[in-house]
DNA sequence: CTGTTAGCGCGTTCAC
DNA sequence: GTGAACGCGCTAACAG
């Protein structure tokens, strides 16, 4: 049986479709008895509004696009859950688009979001992205867009991040305060602003104290972090503290320590989303960069911008992170 | 500037909208020069087709709904990437809906998918779901739906799973072959069919050999797995092998072994998506339940059913898993 | 209070 | 080869 439309229910009641439409939308002009009758027939016919027709009419889709390099193990899943929980309560759907660290794909996805008339976009830049000209389309179409976590310097869109340098510095100082005089910083992909910022914080802490010996390595995935950490620790056996900028590199570094049987000799500290980190043994100190909370904040900002009538001035929100 | 429509470009060329439409769709009836002119104006006006109007016309949305308990750390992210990679190449968008292990939410999301006229649905049941009556709506609307991983006995929809009992048995036998005579099985939420199946496999292996002592515990999250494993190991110090049915409980069990300092004394084996497991030290043997591959298979099956003209007879695909 | 009409943007008859 | 007209399902402006 084909899906019922307001036309069908209008036919049954021998009234006009617009009457039905207004009755269903509880319009004040419609009499109570009529409303009741319409409701009944609607229920009997299993009527549900055709959202596609509504979309066309209102030029809204109640859909948000989330463009992210990929749905990895860390941070992003929590972030998605955070975004999802907010969007759901506002009746928005969330479309996931993976850019796979390719700038072209990122641009494609942005285009897709615009062409599909999405009501908003949430974006985390790839490590290849060095400009935001590809987002001009978004501005032309007046689609609210919020950038989170991985961003670059810009002032056209709101961004939700943390103070990367500050927390990296905090972590590094923790090592120094724990009598580590020779430390290693394990960083992610060097192209990312987030990496550069965290490196700045690391160096800042190191430079405060001239007696410190510091190394740093960059790794784009777990395996690379593992290999480079092993090499570094073999080169310099006197390293006693490691700062990891993310859960991903932490996983590699931890495996390296395991393999070298140095898990109890070297102090670890990291910036982590805090989901798996609590299960590290020996216990590990970390600054919690809560993905869920950031997802919630990002989604909320996006909703604000969507609902705002006037053009909003972009904000740059730095979220607070706690020490665990 | 407002978005251009075929009307706008028709006005510029002083032709009818239908001419423009046909020209853009490369209809044979349209003269070559006209096609060229239309293309040019379209480009000049930055024209892109309004997908919303097309959706209404064709009753298709090029959108697939993925309903999953939540986007956790294990398996699901890889699965999403697998699904996404296939869907992208077919021009479909992927909407993520989290049911949060609530049957009501699952039913709500199914309803949403139907009302939004999604072209297909991919579903993993919550651990509360004991029937599929809430999917009748899907059948009425003739929307292709594929169930993966967490399912129950049914014959209305295609399902993509693994032979849970078989691989659980295989894992357990591995322990027995490694001289473990007292073993512990760590399982997930006991409501899930997947848990029951894996328990069956575990028990089957155990029962083959009467001299084996076996325990089993059930845990719905990492923390519970951690706590219960500790208790069990304290109760019976002679346990020398642990089978973990998933990455999640493995994380808890590993933490327990760490804490009890038994990591090198107890043999671990598990069914894992194989993303973090390779970094376990000491190395751990596992049957790889590849999330990405399952995502690809599920998406492919869904595409087949979407493209099929006739009603398809559901298949129940059991994917092969490799031993690592 | 309810009916009529028009239109969202596009594709598709059926004419000419 | 091109134009006119209609319809997808729904809402809003205008009547009465």
PDB file of N, CA and C (backbone and C1' of nucleotides) in Angstrom, chain B residues 16 18-19 22 29 31 57, chain D residues 1-4 7-9:
ATOM      1  N   UNK B  16      12.596  28.001 -22.563  1.00  0.00           N
ATOM      2  CA  UNK B  16      11.757  27.419 -21.534  1.00  0.00           C
ATOM      3  C   UNK B  16      12.597  26.609 -20.546  1.00  0.00           C
ATOM      4  N   UNK B  18      12.063  23.798 -19.401  1.00  0.00           N
ATOM      5  CA  UNK B  18      12.199  22.388 -19.777  1.00  0.00           C
ATOM      6  C   UNK B  18      13.358  22.195 -20.750  1.00  0.00           C
ATOM      7  N   UNK B  19      13.563  23.186 -21.593  1.00  0.00           N
ATOM      8  CA  UNK B  19      14.704  23.114 -22.508  1.00  0.00           C
ATOM      9  C   UNK B  19      15.998  23.053 -21.702  1.00  0.00           C
ATOM     10  N   UNK B  22      16.412  19.680 -20.006  1.00  0.00           N
ATOM     11  CA  UNK B  22      16.839  18.630 -20.923  1.00  0.00           C
ATOM     12  C   UNK B  22      18.292  18.824 -21.367  1.00  0.00           C
ATOM     13  N   UNK B  29      17.192  15.114 -27.617  1.00  0.00           N
ATOM     14  CA  UNK B  29      16.334  16.015 -28.392  1.00  0.00           C
ATOM     15  C   UNK B  29      16.899  17.428 -28.537  1.00  0.00           C
ATOM     16  N   UNK B  31      19.548  20.422 -29.310  1.00  0.00           N
ATOM     17  CA  UNK B  31      20.623  20.677 -30.268  1.00  0.00           C
ATOM     18  C   UNK B  31      21.932  20.950 -29.540  1.00  0.00           C
ATOM     19  N   UNK B  57      10.824  14.704  -6.177  1.00  0.00           N
ATOM     20  CA  UNK B  57      10.375  14.153  -7.443  1.00  0.00           C
ATOM     21  C   UNK B  57      10.611  12.633  -7.516  1.00  0.00           C
TER      22      UNK B  57
ATOM     23  P    DG D   1      17.158  17.898 -33.974  1.00  0.00           P
ATOM     24  O5'  DG D   1      16.956  18.978 -32.813  1.00  0.00           O
ATOM     25  C5'  DG D   1      17.512  20.183 -32.795  1.00  0.00           C
ATOM     26  C4'  DG D   1      16.400  21.164 -32.504  1.00  0.00           C
ATOM     27  C3'  DG D   1      16.382  21.622 -31.031  1.00  0.00           C
ATOM     28  O3'  DG D   1      16.367  23.028 -31.011  1.00  0.00           O
ATOM     29  C1'  DG D   1      14.221  20.884 -31.698  1.00  0.00           C
ATOM     30  P    DT D   2      16.714  23.805 -29.749  1.00  0.00           P
ATOM     31  O5'  DT D   2      15.290  24.082 -29.112  1.00  0.00           O
ATOM     32  C5'  DT D   2      14.473  25.096 -29.693  1.00  0.00           C
ATOM     33  C4'  DT D   2      13.074  24.970 -29.165  1.00  0.00           C
ATOM     34  C3'  DT D   2      12.892  25.318 -27.679  1.00  0.00           C
ATOM     35  O3'  DT D   2      12.392  26.639 -27.604  1.00  0.00           O
ATOM     36  C1'  DT D   2      11.496  23.523 -28.421  1.00  0.00           C
ATOM     37  P    DG D   3      12.072  27.261 -26.168  1.00  0.00           P
ATOM     38  O5'  DG D   3      10.500  27.007 -26.034  1.00  0.00           O
ATOM     39  C5'  DG D   3       9.629  27.553 -27.008  1.00  0.00           C
ATOM     40  C4'  DG D   3       8.192  27.240 -26.647  1.00  0.00           C
ATOM     41  C3'  DG D   3       7.784  27.641 -25.221  1.00  0.00           C
ATOM     42  O3'  DG D   3       6.471  28.190 -25.249  1.00  0.00           O
ATOM     43  C1'  DG D   3       7.433  25.316 -25.513  1.00  0.00           C
ATOM     44  P    DA D   4       5.895  28.938 -24.006  1.00  0.00           P
ATOM     45  O5'  DA D   4       4.594  28.110 -23.645  1.00  0.00           O
ATOM     46  C5'  DA D   4       3.979  27.280 -24.633  1.00  0.00           C
ATOM     47  C4'  DA D   4       2.880  26.445 -23.995  1.00  0.00           C
ATOM     48  C3'  DA D   4       2.436  26.902 -22.603  1.00  0.00           C
ATOM     49  O3'  DA D   4       1.058  26.658 -22.478  1.00  0.00           O
ATOM     50  C1'  DA D   4       3.373  24.731 -22.455  1.00  0.00           C
ATOM     51  P    DG D   7      -2.025  17.515 -12.902  1.00  0.00           P
ATOM     52  O5'  DG D   7      -0.918  16.792 -12.029  1.00  0.00           O
ATOM     53  C5'  DG D   7      -0.126  15.732 -12.584  1.00  0.00           C
ATOM     54  C4'  DG D   7       1.053  15.487 -11.672  1.00  0.00           C
ATOM     55  C3'  DG D   7       0.719  15.637 -10.178  1.00  0.00           C
ATOM     56  O3'  DG D   7       1.233  14.531  -9.466  1.00  0.00           O
ATOM     57  C1'  DG D   7       2.568  17.010 -10.748  1.00  0.00           C
ATOM     58  P    DC D   8       0.711  14.225  -7.994  1.00  0.00           P
ATOM     59  O5'  DC D   8       2.023  13.905  -7.174  1.00  0.00           O
ATOM     60  C5'  DC D   8       3.111  13.139  -7.696  1.00  0.00           C
ATOM     61  C4'  DC D   8       4.348  13.509  -6.914  1.00  0.00           C
ATOM     62  C3'  DC D   8       4.050  13.957  -5.484  1.00  0.00           C
ATOM     63  O3'  DC D   8       4.224  12.837  -4.597  1.00  0.00           O
ATOM     64  C1'  DC D   8       5.638  15.431  -6.585  1.00  0.00           C
ATOM     65  P    DG D   9       3.018  12.379  -3.690  1.00  0.00           P
ATOM     66  O5'  DG D   9       3.060  13.440  -2.509  1.00  0.00           O
ATOM     67  C5'  DG D   9       4.154  13.423  -1.606  1.00  0.00           C
ATOM     68  C4'  DG D   9       4.096  14.682  -0.763  1.00  0.00           C
ATOM     69  C3'  DG D   9       2.793  14.866   0.008  1.00  0.00           C
ATOM     70  O3'  DG D   9       3.104  14.901   1.384  1.00  0.00           O
ATOM     71  C1'  DG D   9       3.427  16.857  -1.106  1.00  0.00           C
TER      72       DG D   9
END
